[in-house]
Every structure is written in structure tokens, then in C-alpha cells.
Short mmCIF file of C-alpha atoms in Angstrom, two decimals:
data_model
loop_
_atom_site.label_atom_id
_atom_site.label_comp_id
_atom_site.label_asym_id
_atom_site.label_seq_id
_atom_site.Cartn_x
_atom_site.Cartn_y
_atom_site.Cartn_z
CA MET A 16 -2.73 -1.00 29.53
CA ARG A 17 -4.80 -2.76 26.87
CA ASN A 18 -3.34 -5.68 24.94
CA ILE A 19 -4.21 -5.42 21.23
CA LYS A 20 -3.96 -8.31 18.76
CA LEU A 21 -3.78 -7.46 15.06
CA THR A 22 -4.02 -9.84 12.10
CA LEU A 23 -2.05 -8.65 9.09
CA ALA A 24 -1.84 -9.42 5.39
CA TYR A 25 1.17 -8.12 3.53
CA ASP A 26 3.08 -8.34 0.29
CA GLY A 27 6.64 -8.90 1.45
CA THR A 28 8.21 -7.94 -1.89
CA GLY A 29 9.29 -4.46 -0.87
CA TYR A 30 10.63 -5.32 2.58
CA HIS A 31 13.68 -6.92 4.10
CA GLY A 32 11.60 -9.33 6.11
CA PHE A 33 9.42 -8.74 9.10
CA GLN A 34 11.91 -8.02 11.85
CA ARG A 35 13.17 -4.51 12.62
CA GLN A 36 16.69 -4.11 11.27
CA THR A 37 19.30 -1.41 11.40
CA ASN A 38 20.24 -1.24 7.72
CA ALA A 39 17.03 -2.03 5.83
CA ILE A 40 13.27 -1.51 6.12
CA GLY A 41 11.45 -4.37 7.84
CA ILE A 42 7.66 -4.63 8.14
CA GLN A 43 7.91 -4.35 11.94
CA GLN A 44 9.48 -0.91 11.64
CA VAL A 45 6.77 0.33 9.27
CA LEU A 46 4.06 -0.97 11.60
CA GLU A 47 5.60 0.55 14.71
CA ASP A 48 6.31 3.90 13.06
CA LYS A 49 2.96 4.29 11.28
CA LEU A 50 0.67 2.81 13.93
CA ALA A 51 2.18 5.16 16.53
CA LYS A 52 0.09 7.83 14.77
CA VAL A 53 -3.09 5.85 15.38
CA PHE A 54 -2.36 5.01 19.01
CA GLY A 55 -0.71 8.28 19.99
CA HIS A 56 2.47 6.78 21.40
CA THR A 57 5.36 4.56 20.37
CA PHE A 58 5.32 0.87 21.26
CA ARG A 59 7.14 -2.36 20.45
CA ILE A 60 5.12 -5.05 18.70
CA HIS A 61 5.50 -8.78 19.29
CA MET A 62 5.08 -10.94 16.19
CA ALA A 63 3.87 -14.54 15.88
CA GLY A 64 6.70 -15.47 13.54
CA ARG A 65 9.25 -13.54 11.56
CA THR A 66 9.03 -13.83 7.80
CA ASP A 67 12.10 -13.44 5.59
CA ALA A 68 12.66 -10.87 2.87
CA GLY A 69 10.15 -11.39 0.08
CA VAL A 70 7.92 -13.78 2.07
CA HIS A 71 4.23 -12.83 2.25
CA ALA A 72 1.45 -13.19 4.82
CA TYR A 73 -2.30 -13.61 4.76
CA GLY A 74 -2.51 -13.94 8.52
CA GLN A 75 0.54 -12.76 10.44
CA VAL A 76 -0.38 -11.89 14.03
CA VAL A 77 1.16 -9.24 16.28
CA ASN A 78 0.30 -7.83 19.68
CA PHE A 79 1.29 -4.76 21.66
CA LYS A 80 0.29 -2.86 24.78
CA THR A 81 -1.38 0.54 24.54
CA SER A 82 -2.97 3.12 26.79
CA CYS A 83 -4.98 4.43 23.82
CA THR A 84 -8.77 4.16 24.17
CA ILE A 85 -9.59 3.78 20.45
CA PRO A 86 -12.46 1.26 20.03
CA VAL A 87 -11.24 -2.00 18.46
CA ASP A 88 -13.73 -1.71 15.62
CA ARG A 89 -12.04 1.54 14.53
CA ILE A 90 -8.52 0.12 14.38
CA VAL A 91 -8.77 -1.57 10.96
CA ILE A 92 -9.97 1.60 9.24
CA ALA A 93 -7.63 3.92 11.15
CA SER A 94 -4.66 1.69 10.29
CA ARG A 95 -5.49 1.77 6.60
CA LYS A 96 -5.09 5.54 6.60
CA VAL A 97 -1.49 5.41 7.84
CA LEU A 98 -0.09 2.15 6.46
CA PRO A 99 1.28 1.67 2.92
CA TYR A 100 -0.96 -0.30 0.53
CA ASP A 101 1.19 -3.43 0.76
CA ILE A 102 0.52 -3.90 4.50
CA VAL A 103 -3.11 -4.32 5.59
CA VAL A 104 -4.58 -4.85 9.06
CA THR A 105 -7.40 -7.32 8.40
CA HIS A 106 -8.63 -7.79 11.97
CA ALA A 107 -8.16 -6.18 15.40
CA GLU A 108 -9.25 -7.31 18.84
CA GLU A 109 -8.51 -6.72 22.50
CA VAL A 110 -7.02 -9.79 24.19
CA PRO A 111 -6.17 -10.75 27.79
CA ASP A 112 -2.97 -9.30 29.19
CA SER A 113 -1.28 -12.71 29.08
CA PHE A 114 -1.66 -13.10 25.29
CA ASP A 115 1.62 -13.02 23.37
CA ALA A 116 1.53 -13.37 19.57
CA GLN A 117 4.60 -15.61 19.56
CA PHE A 118 4.44 -17.62 22.78
CA SER A 119 0.67 -18.14 22.85
CA ALA A 120 0.67 -19.57 19.31
CA LYS A 121 -0.26 -23.27 19.23
CA SER A 122 0.37 -23.85 15.53
CA LYS A 123 0.86 -22.17 12.16
CA ILE A 124 -0.13 -22.82 8.58
CA TYR A 125 2.24 -21.94 5.75
CA VAL A 126 1.38 -22.17 2.06
CA TYR A 127 3.85 -22.39 -0.82
CA LYS A 128 2.60 -21.50 -4.33
CA ILE A 129 4.02 -22.92 -7.53
CA TYR A 130 3.02 -22.10 -11.12
CA GLN A 131 3.96 -24.84 -13.55
CA HIS A 132 4.20 -23.25 -16.99
CA THR A 133 6.83 -22.61 -19.64
CA VAL A 134 5.78 -18.96 -19.96
CA PRO A 135 5.89 -16.99 -16.70
CA ASN A 136 2.99 -14.77 -15.68
CA PRO A 137 4.20 -11.17 -15.18
CA PHE A 138 1.56 -10.51 -12.51
CA TRP A 139 2.78 -13.39 -10.35
CA ARG A 140 6.53 -12.71 -10.61
CA ASN A 141 6.80 -11.73 -6.92
CA MET A 142 3.99 -13.97 -5.67
CA ILE A 143 4.49 -17.48 -7.03
CA TRP A 144 7.46 -19.66 -7.97
CA THR A 145 7.28 -20.49 -11.68
CA ILE A 146 8.67 -23.88 -12.72
CA PRO A 147 8.81 -24.59 -16.47
CA GLN A 148 9.11 -28.39 -16.18
CA THR A 149 6.17 -30.73 -15.64
CA LEU A 150 5.71 -31.81 -12.02
CA ASP A 151 4.39 -35.18 -10.91
CA ILE A 152 1.90 -33.82 -8.40
CA SER A 153 0.77 -37.18 -7.05
CA ALA A 154 4.40 -38.15 -6.29
CA MET A 155 4.78 -34.86 -4.39
CA GLU A 156 1.53 -35.52 -2.53
CA ASN A 157 2.77 -38.94 -1.43
CA ALA A 158 6.14 -37.58 -0.32
CA MET A 159 4.43 -34.86 1.73
CA GLN A 160 2.62 -37.50 3.77
CA ILE A 161 6.04 -38.70 5.02
CA ILE A 162 6.54 -35.54 7.05
CA VAL A 163 3.19 -35.78 8.89
CA GLY A 164 3.82 -36.56 12.55
CA THR A 165 6.69 -35.70 14.90
CA HIS A 166 10.15 -35.72 13.35
CA ASP A 167 13.63 -34.31 13.68
CA PHE A 168 13.67 -31.85 10.77
CA SER A 169 17.42 -31.13 10.82
CA ALA A 170 17.64 -32.09 7.13
CA PHE A 171 15.42 -29.13 6.28
CA ARG A 172 16.83 -26.61 8.73
CA ALA A 173 19.00 -23.70 7.64
CA SER A 174 21.69 -22.43 9.94
CA GLY A 175 20.87 -19.15 11.65
CA GLY A 176 17.65 -20.08 13.42
CA SER A 177 17.32 -19.60 17.16
CA SER A 178 15.47 -22.83 18.06
CA VAL A 179 17.20 -25.33 20.31
CA SER A 180 15.30 -28.46 19.30
CA PRO A 181 15.01 -29.55 15.65
CA VAL A 182 11.91 -31.64 16.47
CA ARG A 183 8.58 -30.39 15.16
CA THR A 184 5.13 -31.91 14.67
CA ILE A 185 3.33 -31.58 11.34
CA MET A 186 -0.40 -32.09 11.82
CA GLU A 187 -1.55 -31.89 8.23
CA VAL A 188 -0.22 -31.27 4.74
CA GLY A 189 -1.97 -30.44 1.49
CA CYS A 190 -0.94 -30.54 -2.16
CA GLN A 191 -3.54 -29.38 -4.62
CA LEU A 192 -4.09 -27.44 -7.79
CA GLN A 193 -6.05 -24.23 -7.23
CA GLY A 194 -6.78 -23.19 -10.80
CA LYS A 195 -3.35 -23.15 -12.44
CA ILE A 196 -1.47 -22.82 -9.16
CA LEU A 197 -0.12 -25.71 -7.12
CA GLU A 198 -0.50 -24.97 -3.42
CA LEU A 199 1.53 -26.89 -0.89
CA SER A 200 0.25 -26.35 2.65
CA PHE A 201 1.97 -27.20 5.92
CA TRP A 202 0.17 -27.10 9.26
CA GLY A 203 2.60 -27.60 12.14
CA ASN A 204 3.21 -26.74 15.77
CA GLY A 205 6.27 -24.79 14.69
CA PHE A 206 8.77 -24.47 11.88
CA LEU A 207 12.56 -24.26 11.82
CA TYR A 208 14.42 -21.56 9.93
CA HIS A 209 13.76 -21.97 6.15
CA MET A 210 12.05 -25.32 6.88
CA VAL A 211 9.08 -24.82 4.52
CA ARG A 212 11.27 -23.51 1.71
CA ASN A 213 13.76 -26.38 2.15
CA LEU A 214 10.93 -28.94 2.23
CA THR A 215 9.44 -27.35 -0.91
CA GLY A 216 12.76 -27.43 -2.78
CA THR A 217 13.11 -31.12 -1.97
CA LEU A 218 9.48 -31.88 -2.83
CA VAL A 219 9.98 -30.22 -6.22
CA ASN A 220 12.89 -32.62 -6.77
CA VAL A 221 10.39 -35.42 -6.13
CA GLY A 222 7.95 -33.81 -8.58
CA LEU A 223 10.71 -33.63 -11.20
CA GLY A 224 11.63 -37.29 -10.68
CA ARG A 225 15.08 -36.43 -9.29
CA THR A 226 14.25 -37.86 -5.86
CA THR A 227 12.06 -40.89 -5.12
CA ASN A 228 9.68 -41.15 -2.19
CA ASP A 229 12.10 -43.52 -0.51
CA GLY A 230 14.87 -41.03 -1.18
CA PHE A 231 12.79 -38.29 0.43
CA LYS A 232 12.28 -40.46 3.51
CA THR A 233 16.02 -41.20 3.67
CA ILE A 234 16.77 -37.47 3.51
CA LEU A 235 14.36 -36.75 6.40
CA GLU A 236 15.78 -39.57 8.51
CA GLY A 237 19.39 -38.70 7.67
CA ARG A 238 19.05 -35.27 9.32
CA ASP A 239 21.74 -33.87 7.01
CA ARG A 240 20.87 -30.52 5.39
CA LYS A 241 23.39 -31.16 2.61
CA LYS A 242 21.37 -34.15 1.37
CA ALA A 243 18.10 -32.20 0.89
CA GLY A 244 17.16 -30.04 -2.10
CA ALA A 245 17.81 -26.35 -2.65
CA THR A 246 15.87 -23.72 -0.73
CA ALA A 247 12.79 -22.69 -2.73
CA PRO A 248 12.63 -18.94 -3.42
CA ALA A 249 11.11 -16.69 -0.77
CA HIS A 250 8.45 -15.13 -3.02
CA GLY A 251 6.29 -18.29 -3.22
CA LEU A 252 5.85 -18.54 0.56
CA TYR A 253 2.91 -17.26 2.62
CA LEU A 254 2.29 -17.33 6.37
CA LYS A 255 -1.39 -18.21 6.04
CA GLU A 256 -2.65 -18.49 9.59
CA VAL A 257 -1.54 -18.56 13.22
CA LEU A 258 -3.72 -20.65 15.53
CA TYR A 259 -4.07 -20.00 19.26
CA MET B 18 12.79 -8.45 -44.13
CA ARG B 19 10.64 -10.69 -41.93
CA ASN B 20 7.57 -9.26 -40.21
CA ILE B 21 7.36 -10.56 -36.62
CA LYS B 22 4.21 -10.44 -34.48
CA LEU B 23 4.62 -10.72 -30.72
CA THR B 24 1.90 -11.16 -28.11
CA LEU B 25 2.78 -9.61 -24.75
CA ALA B 26 1.58 -9.79 -21.17
CA TYR B 27 2.77 -7.07 -18.84
CA ASP B 28 2.24 -5.55 -15.44
CA GLY B 29 1.97 -1.85 -16.22
CA THR B 30 2.58 -0.72 -12.62
CA GLY B 31 6.20 0.25 -13.09
CA TYR B 32 5.82 2.03 -16.45
CA HIS B 33 4.55 5.31 -17.75
CA GLY B 34 2.32 3.63 -20.27
CA PHE B 35 3.18 1.76 -23.41
CA GLN B 36 4.33 4.51 -25.74
CA ARG B 37 7.94 5.65 -25.94
CA GLN B 38 8.34 8.96 -24.12
CA THR B 39 11.15 11.41 -23.62
CA ASN B 40 10.89 11.92 -19.86
CA ALA B 41 9.76 8.54 -18.47
CA ILE B 42 10.13 4.82 -19.16
CA GLY B 43 7.43 3.38 -21.41
CA ILE B 44 7.05 -0.31 -22.20
CA GLN B 45 7.82 0.35 -25.88
CA GLN B 46 11.26 1.68 -25.00
CA VAL B 47 12.08 -1.34 -22.85
CA LEU B 48 10.97 -3.71 -25.62
CA GLU B 49 12.91 -1.91 -28.33
CA ASP B 50 16.06 -1.57 -26.23
CA LYS B 51 16.09 -5.12 -24.83
CA LEU B 52 14.85 -7.02 -27.88
CA ALA B 53 17.55 -5.35 -29.99
CA LYS B 54 19.91 -7.76 -28.20
CA VAL B 55 17.88 -10.75 -29.41
CA PHE B 56 17.51 -9.57 -33.01
CA GLY B 57 20.94 -8.00 -33.38
CA HIS B 58 19.76 -4.60 -34.58
CA THR B 59 17.55 -1.73 -33.47
CA PHE B 60 14.00 -1.45 -34.79
CA ARG B 61 10.79 0.44 -34.15
CA ILE B 62 7.80 -1.62 -32.97
CA HIS B 63 4.19 -0.97 -33.94
CA MET B 64 1.67 -1.62 -31.17
CA ALA B 65 -1.99 -2.66 -31.42
CA GLY B 66 -3.08 -0.06 -28.90
CA ARG B 67 -1.29 2.13 -26.41
CA THR B 68 -2.06 1.50 -22.77
CA ASP B 69 -1.81 4.28 -20.18
CA ALA B 70 0.44 4.37 -17.13
CA GLY B 71 -0.55 1.59 -14.72
CA VAL B 72 -2.74 -0.25 -17.25
CA HIS B 73 -1.92 -3.93 -17.75
CA ALA B 74 -2.08 -6.38 -20.65
CA TYR B 75 -2.66 -10.09 -21.09
CA GLY B 76 -2.56 -9.85 -24.87
CA GLN B 77 -1.01 -6.67 -26.26
CA VAL B 78 0.23 -7.21 -29.81
CA VAL B 79 3.20 -5.59 -31.54
CA ASN B 80 4.97 -6.13 -34.83
CA PHE B 81 8.29 -5.11 -36.32
CA LYS B 82 10.51 -5.85 -39.28
CA THR B 83 13.78 -7.72 -38.86
CA SER B 84 16.54 -9.20 -40.96
CA CYS B 85 17.40 -11.61 -38.13
CA THR B 86 16.99 -15.31 -38.96
CA ILE B 87 16.15 -16.50 -35.42
CA PRO B 88 13.49 -19.27 -35.63
CA VAL B 89 10.11 -18.04 -34.31
CA ASP B 90 9.94 -20.85 -31.77
CA ARG B 91 13.13 -19.49 -30.14
CA ILE B 92 11.86 -15.93 -29.72
CA VAL B 93 9.74 -16.47 -26.57
CA ILE B 94 12.63 -18.04 -24.65
CA ALA B 95 15.27 -15.64 -25.99
CA SER B 96 13.07 -12.65 -25.06
CA ARG B 97 12.67 -13.90 -21.50
CA LYS B 98 16.43 -13.70 -21.02
CA VAL B 99 16.60 -9.99 -21.83
CA LEU B 100 13.27 -8.57 -20.68
CA PRO B 101 12.42 -7.60 -17.09
CA TYR B 102 10.08 -9.98 -15.24
CA ASP B 103 7.08 -7.64 -15.56
CA ILE B 104 7.05 -7.85 -19.38
CA VAL B 105 6.62 -11.30 -20.94
CA VAL B 106 6.44 -12.35 -24.59
CA THR B 107 3.79 -15.07 -24.56
CA HIS B 108 3.72 -15.87 -28.29
CA ALA B 109 5.74 -15.10 -31.42
CA GLU B 110 4.98 -15.72 -35.07
CA GLU B 111 6.04 -14.61 -38.53
CA VAL B 112 3.25 -12.79 -40.37
CA PRO B 113 2.77 -11.49 -43.92
CA ASP B 114 4.51 -8.24 -44.77
CA SER B 115 1.18 -6.38 -44.85
CA PHE B 116 0.33 -7.15 -41.22
CA ASP B 117 0.31 -4.12 -38.91
CA ALA B 118 -0.49 -4.63 -35.23
CA GLN B 119 -2.58 -1.46 -35.11
CA PHE B 120 -4.20 -1.14 -38.53
CA SER B 121 -4.87 -4.84 -39.11
CA ALA B 122 -6.71 -5.17 -35.77
CA LYS B 123 -10.41 -5.89 -36.23
CA SER B 124 -11.42 -5.64 -32.58
CA LYS B 125 -10.14 -5.65 -29.01
CA ILE B 126 -11.25 -7.00 -25.66
CA TYR B 127 -10.62 -5.02 -22.49
CA VAL B 128 -11.34 -6.27 -18.99
CA TYR B 129 -11.79 -4.13 -15.89
CA LYS B 130 -11.39 -5.83 -12.48
CA ILE B 131 -13.12 -4.70 -9.29
CA TYR B 132 -12.78 -6.15 -5.78
CA GLN B 133 -15.74 -5.35 -3.59
CA HIS B 134 -14.58 -5.60 0.01
CA THR B 135 -14.16 -3.32 3.02
CA VAL B 136 -10.63 -4.61 3.63
CA PRO B 137 -8.27 -4.22 0.67
CA ASN B 138 -6.07 -7.10 -0.45
CA PRO B 139 -2.38 -6.06 -0.38
CA PHE B 140 -1.52 -8.40 -3.26
CA TRP B 141 -4.05 -6.78 -5.57
CA ARG B 142 -3.26 -3.14 -4.78
CA ASN B 143 -1.84 -2.48 -8.27
CA MET B 144 -4.02 -5.02 -10.09
CA ILE B 145 -7.64 -4.50 -9.11
CA TRP B 146 -9.80 -1.53 -8.10
CA THR B 147 -11.08 -2.09 -4.53
CA ILE B 148 -14.50 -0.64 -3.73
CA PRO B 149 -15.66 -0.90 -0.11
CA GLN B 150 -19.39 -0.34 -0.80
CA THR B 151 -21.75 -3.08 -1.96
CA LEU B 152 -22.41 -3.05 -5.70
CA ASP B 153 -25.69 -4.06 -7.34
CA ILE B 154 -24.14 -6.31 -9.96
CA SER B 155 -27.35 -7.11 -11.80
CA ALA B 156 -28.07 -3.38 -12.22
CA MET B 157 -24.56 -2.96 -13.68
CA GLU B 158 -25.11 -5.93 -15.98
CA ASN B 159 -28.34 -4.39 -17.30
CA ALA B 160 -26.71 -1.00 -17.83
CA MET B 161 -23.83 -2.59 -19.76
CA GLN B 162 -26.29 -4.02 -22.29
CA ILE B 163 -27.18 -0.43 -23.24
CA ILE B 164 -23.77 0.13 -24.83
CA VAL B 165 -23.94 -2.96 -27.06
CA GLY B 166 -24.22 -1.88 -30.69
CA THR B 167 -22.99 1.18 -32.56
CA HIS B 168 -23.05 4.43 -30.62
CA ASP B 169 -21.46 7.86 -30.37
CA PHE B 170 -19.37 7.42 -27.20
CA SER B 171 -18.50 11.13 -26.72
CA ALA B 172 -19.89 10.97 -23.17
CA PHE B 173 -17.14 8.51 -22.25
CA ARG B 174 -14.28 10.05 -24.22
CA ALA B 175 -11.45 11.91 -22.55
CA SER B 176 -9.78 14.79 -24.35
CA GLY B 177 -6.36 14.00 -25.74
CA GLY B 178 -7.19 11.04 -27.97
CA SER B 179 -6.26 11.11 -31.65
CA SER B 180 -9.44 9.55 -33.12
CA VAL B 181 -11.58 11.66 -35.42
CA SER B 182 -14.90 9.82 -35.02
CA PRO B 183 -16.44 9.19 -31.59
CA VAL B 184 -18.54 6.32 -33.01
CA ARG B 185 -17.62 2.80 -31.97
CA THR B 186 -19.32 -0.60 -32.08
CA ILE B 187 -19.47 -2.78 -28.99
CA MET B 188 -20.06 -6.40 -29.96
CA GLU B 189 -20.36 -7.95 -26.53
CA VAL B 190 -20.10 -7.07 -22.86
CA GLY B 191 -19.74 -9.22 -19.77
CA CYS B 192 -20.24 -8.60 -16.08
CA GLN B 193 -19.50 -11.51 -13.82
CA LEU B 194 -17.96 -12.53 -10.54
CA GLN B 195 -14.79 -14.60 -10.95
CA GLY B 196 -14.21 -15.76 -7.40
CA LYS B 197 -14.25 -12.56 -5.36
CA ILE B 198 -13.44 -10.34 -8.33
CA LEU B 199 -16.01 -8.61 -10.51
CA GLU B 200 -14.85 -8.62 -14.12
CA LEU B 201 -16.36 -6.20 -16.60
CA SER B 202 -15.45 -7.10 -20.18
CA PHE B 203 -15.83 -4.98 -23.30
CA TRP B 204 -15.40 -6.39 -26.79
CA GLY B 205 -15.45 -3.64 -29.39
CA ASN B 206 -14.13 -2.66 -32.81
CA GLY B 207 -12.21 0.15 -31.14
CA PHE B 208 -12.12 2.30 -28.04
CA LEU B 209 -11.77 6.06 -27.50
CA TYR B 210 -9.23 7.53 -25.10
CA HIS B 211 -10.12 6.45 -21.52
CA MET B 212 -13.42 5.01 -22.81
CA VAL B 213 -13.35 1.78 -20.79
CA ARG B 214 -12.29 3.55 -17.59
CA ASN B 215 -14.98 6.23 -18.07
CA LEU B 216 -17.62 3.58 -18.78
CA THR B 217 -16.50 1.67 -15.69
CA GLY B 218 -16.67 4.75 -13.46
CA THR B 219 -20.21 5.39 -14.64
CA LEU B 220 -21.21 1.72 -14.31
CA VAL B 221 -19.96 1.74 -10.72
CA ASN B 222 -22.29 4.71 -10.10
CA VAL B 223 -25.09 2.44 -11.35
CA GLY B 224 -23.91 -0.33 -9.03
CA LEU B 225 -23.92 2.10 -6.10
CA GLY B 226 -27.47 3.27 -6.94
CA ARG B 227 -26.29 6.79 -7.80
CA THR B 228 -27.31 6.43 -11.42
CA THR B 229 -30.33 4.52 -12.79
CA ASN B 230 -30.32 2.51 -15.98
CA ASP B 231 -32.38 5.23 -17.63
CA GLY B 232 -29.88 7.76 -16.33
CA PHE B 233 -27.03 5.73 -17.85
CA LYS B 234 -28.87 5.71 -21.20
CA THR B 235 -29.40 9.46 -21.02
CA ILE B 236 -25.69 9.99 -20.33
CA LEU B 237 -24.73 7.88 -23.38
CA GLU B 238 -27.22 9.69 -25.61
CA GLY B 239 -26.33 13.12 -24.24
CA ARG B 240 -22.72 12.78 -25.51
CA ASP B 241 -21.50 15.11 -22.77
CA ARG B 242 -18.42 13.88 -20.88
CA LYS B 243 -19.29 16.10 -17.90
CA LYS B 244 -22.48 14.11 -17.26
CA ALA B 245 -20.73 10.73 -16.97
CA GLY B 246 -19.00 9.32 -13.88
CA ALA B 247 -15.37 9.70 -12.85
CA THR B 248 -12.61 7.86 -14.68
CA ALA B 249 -11.96 4.51 -12.95
CA PRO B 250 -8.32 4.08 -11.86
CA ALA B 251 -5.83 2.75 -14.40
CA HIS B 252 -4.68 -0.22 -12.32
CA GLY B 253 -7.93 -2.21 -12.75
CA LEU B 254 -7.73 -2.20 -16.55
CA TYR B 255 -6.32 -4.97 -18.79
CA LEU B 256 -5.97 -5.15 -22.57
CA LYS B 257 -7.03 -8.79 -22.79
CA GLU B 258 -6.93 -9.62 -26.47
CA VAL B 259 -6.52 -8.10 -29.92
CA LEU B 260 -8.40 -9.89 -32.67
CA TYR B 261 -7.32 -9.86 -36.34
#
């Protein structure tokens, strides 16, 4: 059996998250059902990380085993013919048998996009979180530096995740205007359930002057979810890259 | 009665064009039905130019008469509360009684967006026309200059439009890469039915080397729709601005 690794970009708007579910359409189900036509048999895919309903990806990674002999350089084009337009295979390669999209992953990069404007942009309604108030970007940038390193992120963890340890390492963060869009980026060895969205909600409180940098640090160290800000909406979040 | 002018941005993906129709939802119907709640009475809006199903707008203009005394600076926010997220009022003002969004318009700017890449972007599937082949952008730029000035545009006119004369004046054209997206812009005193999409389809033939610049000129001068290229898809087209 060959082990195939696919990199995927998708618009999560129309799906109830990545994972296969019984009562709603997840991206996993669409991939498994449609790609079965390309590979000639059914299979179960393994994903690098599940994304919630409405969350997007530039670089989700999955792998699966197949007996199909299709050349890897045909997979991207063949996939396009069977997948809906909101899910795109951007890269395909054959990997060693031991590769697992989830367990082989060393780190991930998530990006959260914010549009600061009083008038929303209709084209970005499902892609970017619009905030009408003015944000103090340099205050947000300073607060983000506090999470770099190894910390207990219990304050930013939603219930419902499967991880045992709340400790994660953030290698690098970014906070910069790309055109009119503020992009917060988080590069870490792993992320707890809703961690990026909870961090973003709290960082926006810093940007709005509702929380100071010291306050942000106290929230992180207090490990109490109830002290942190609200969960930022799903539609501003992107799984940008999975590193192996 | 006050005469109110609204500027609108909308994502045309979910609508069967701008104009009110009997068997499908047009943007006009949504505006009239929802804005009646803001202004307290029903009214009929006049639009600068109809856009087809799937065509977008950054700056569509409409006007209507109202007896409502709502201050103009409240209209943008009040409209947001009743309109769906894919239709946004970006500006509102009170104009003289003689102003008519369609008949007072002096000129319009349309933009057509093309993404030249072998792998489509799932976020742009309803926003930009993806072309996998390489385009000769400078050849397209040269061909676009041919349409500047006053011409009979019968070669690029679809049947079904209501205009009597096929003569239009193009004041300025643009052809430039904005990031990874090729933007063709057309500033003219008016446009025939499907004119921008038919011009774009033929310009793409130039970019692909299927039509020479001389061939493009011959098509324009021949005034025969059958000689021009295919109609470019609706979802790459934007009504950018209406000038008065």
C-alpha cells in the first residue's frame, strides 16, 4: 500500500468542520466520498488537525493508504474534477509508510484575520472578522509576545478538547497589517481546543483598551478560562501550515 | 419628498442579478423589502445599472424618494441591521430632486478580475475567474488600448440589451497585476449588454496567443458578435464606480 499525503486549501463556510459527523457534512466526508472515485476504493483519511465549523485552511494536511497506482503528479488535477470548488488539493506526494498527518506533525501555524472598519466588506463576510472600533495594534503586538515560549494555556482552552496536557510551546507570533487586514499569526507545537480563537478574543480586548498587557499576563498565568475574553468567531481563522 | 442616494457593495453570488424578477431573488427586491423597515414605507428604487446574476459591485448606486425624516448619517448603520451580510450600504446622502441614479450617471467603471494559476483558490471561486494557462499581459494591455475612444461595440454586444445605439466611448482602460490578480478596468460613458464580459473573453484570447492585436482590431471593426471571443464568466466582474 502507498501512503499519500495531500495538502488542502478550503473555505470552511459551507461545512460543519473537518471531522466526519453523523448529522452534518464535514470536509472529511466530502474528501473520502469524492476521492474514492479518483483512487478506485474507499479509505479513511487521517488529518493533521481538525478545524471547526466555519474555520478555513490554506494548508491542512491529510494522509491515507491506497493500492491505486495513479502517479502523484496526476492527483491534484484528478482531485479537482471530483471535489467541490470550495475544497482544493494544492499538493500531493507519496510519503514513507510511517508518516501520519497528525502524529508526525512537529508544529502548526494558524492565522487570524481582522478587518477594522465601520462599514463591513460583503466579500469578506465569511472570511474575516470585522471590528468597527479602532484597535491599538502595537498594544496587541506587545501582548502577543507574552505567549511566546512554553506555558500552561488553560486560560485559553475551551472544554471539549481531547488533550491531556494544557502546556504548549509558541515559537513565534506575528501581528501585522496586510493591506487593510490585520493578521495575527501563531506558530506553535500544538494548540488546545479553541485556543487561537480564545487568544484572539482576549488580544482584541487589549487592542480595545479593555485589558492591559499586565492584565493579559495575569489572565495567562491565572489559568482560568472565565477570566479571558470571548471566543473570536470561527470565520476569521485559518490553518495556514503544518510543519513536519 | 426627500431624494436619497445610496452607494452599495454586494457579493452577487447568491442573487439572480440586480433587477427585481418574478421567479428568483434579485438584489433590488431584497433592498426594497428590507429597507422598507428602515424608512417606514415601501418604495421603488432606481439603479445606476443592472448587474447580471453572479456579478458583484463595489459601488452600485441607487436612489429613491422617501417621506422618512431619518438623518442621512444614520442610514448606513440602520441599513446594516436589516440587510443580509452580502449587501452593504457603504454611503448615503440626500440629493436634489432631479437626481436619478441611472439617467444622471455620466460614466461607469467596471473591473474584471482574473487569477492565473494552475491550482484554483477556494476562497476566490465566486469572486475571480481562474485561468490555468499563462497569459501574455503586455499583449492584452496593448489590445485594450484599441478600444479607447468612441466605437461601435456591436462585436461585443449580447442580444437582449435595451440600448438603441451600439456606440460607446471608452475613456480609459487598465490592465495590471494587483498581487496575484490581473485586474482589467474599463471606464466608459456606458456599456452594452455583456460588453465587458465579451471584451474580457476576447482579450483573454489575445493573452493566450489565439488572437493577435490586429485580429482584435478587426473584430472590433467587423461589428460581428460571432467573431469575438466567448463571454467571460459573470463572477469575475465588478461594477466599481458610477460617476455623476
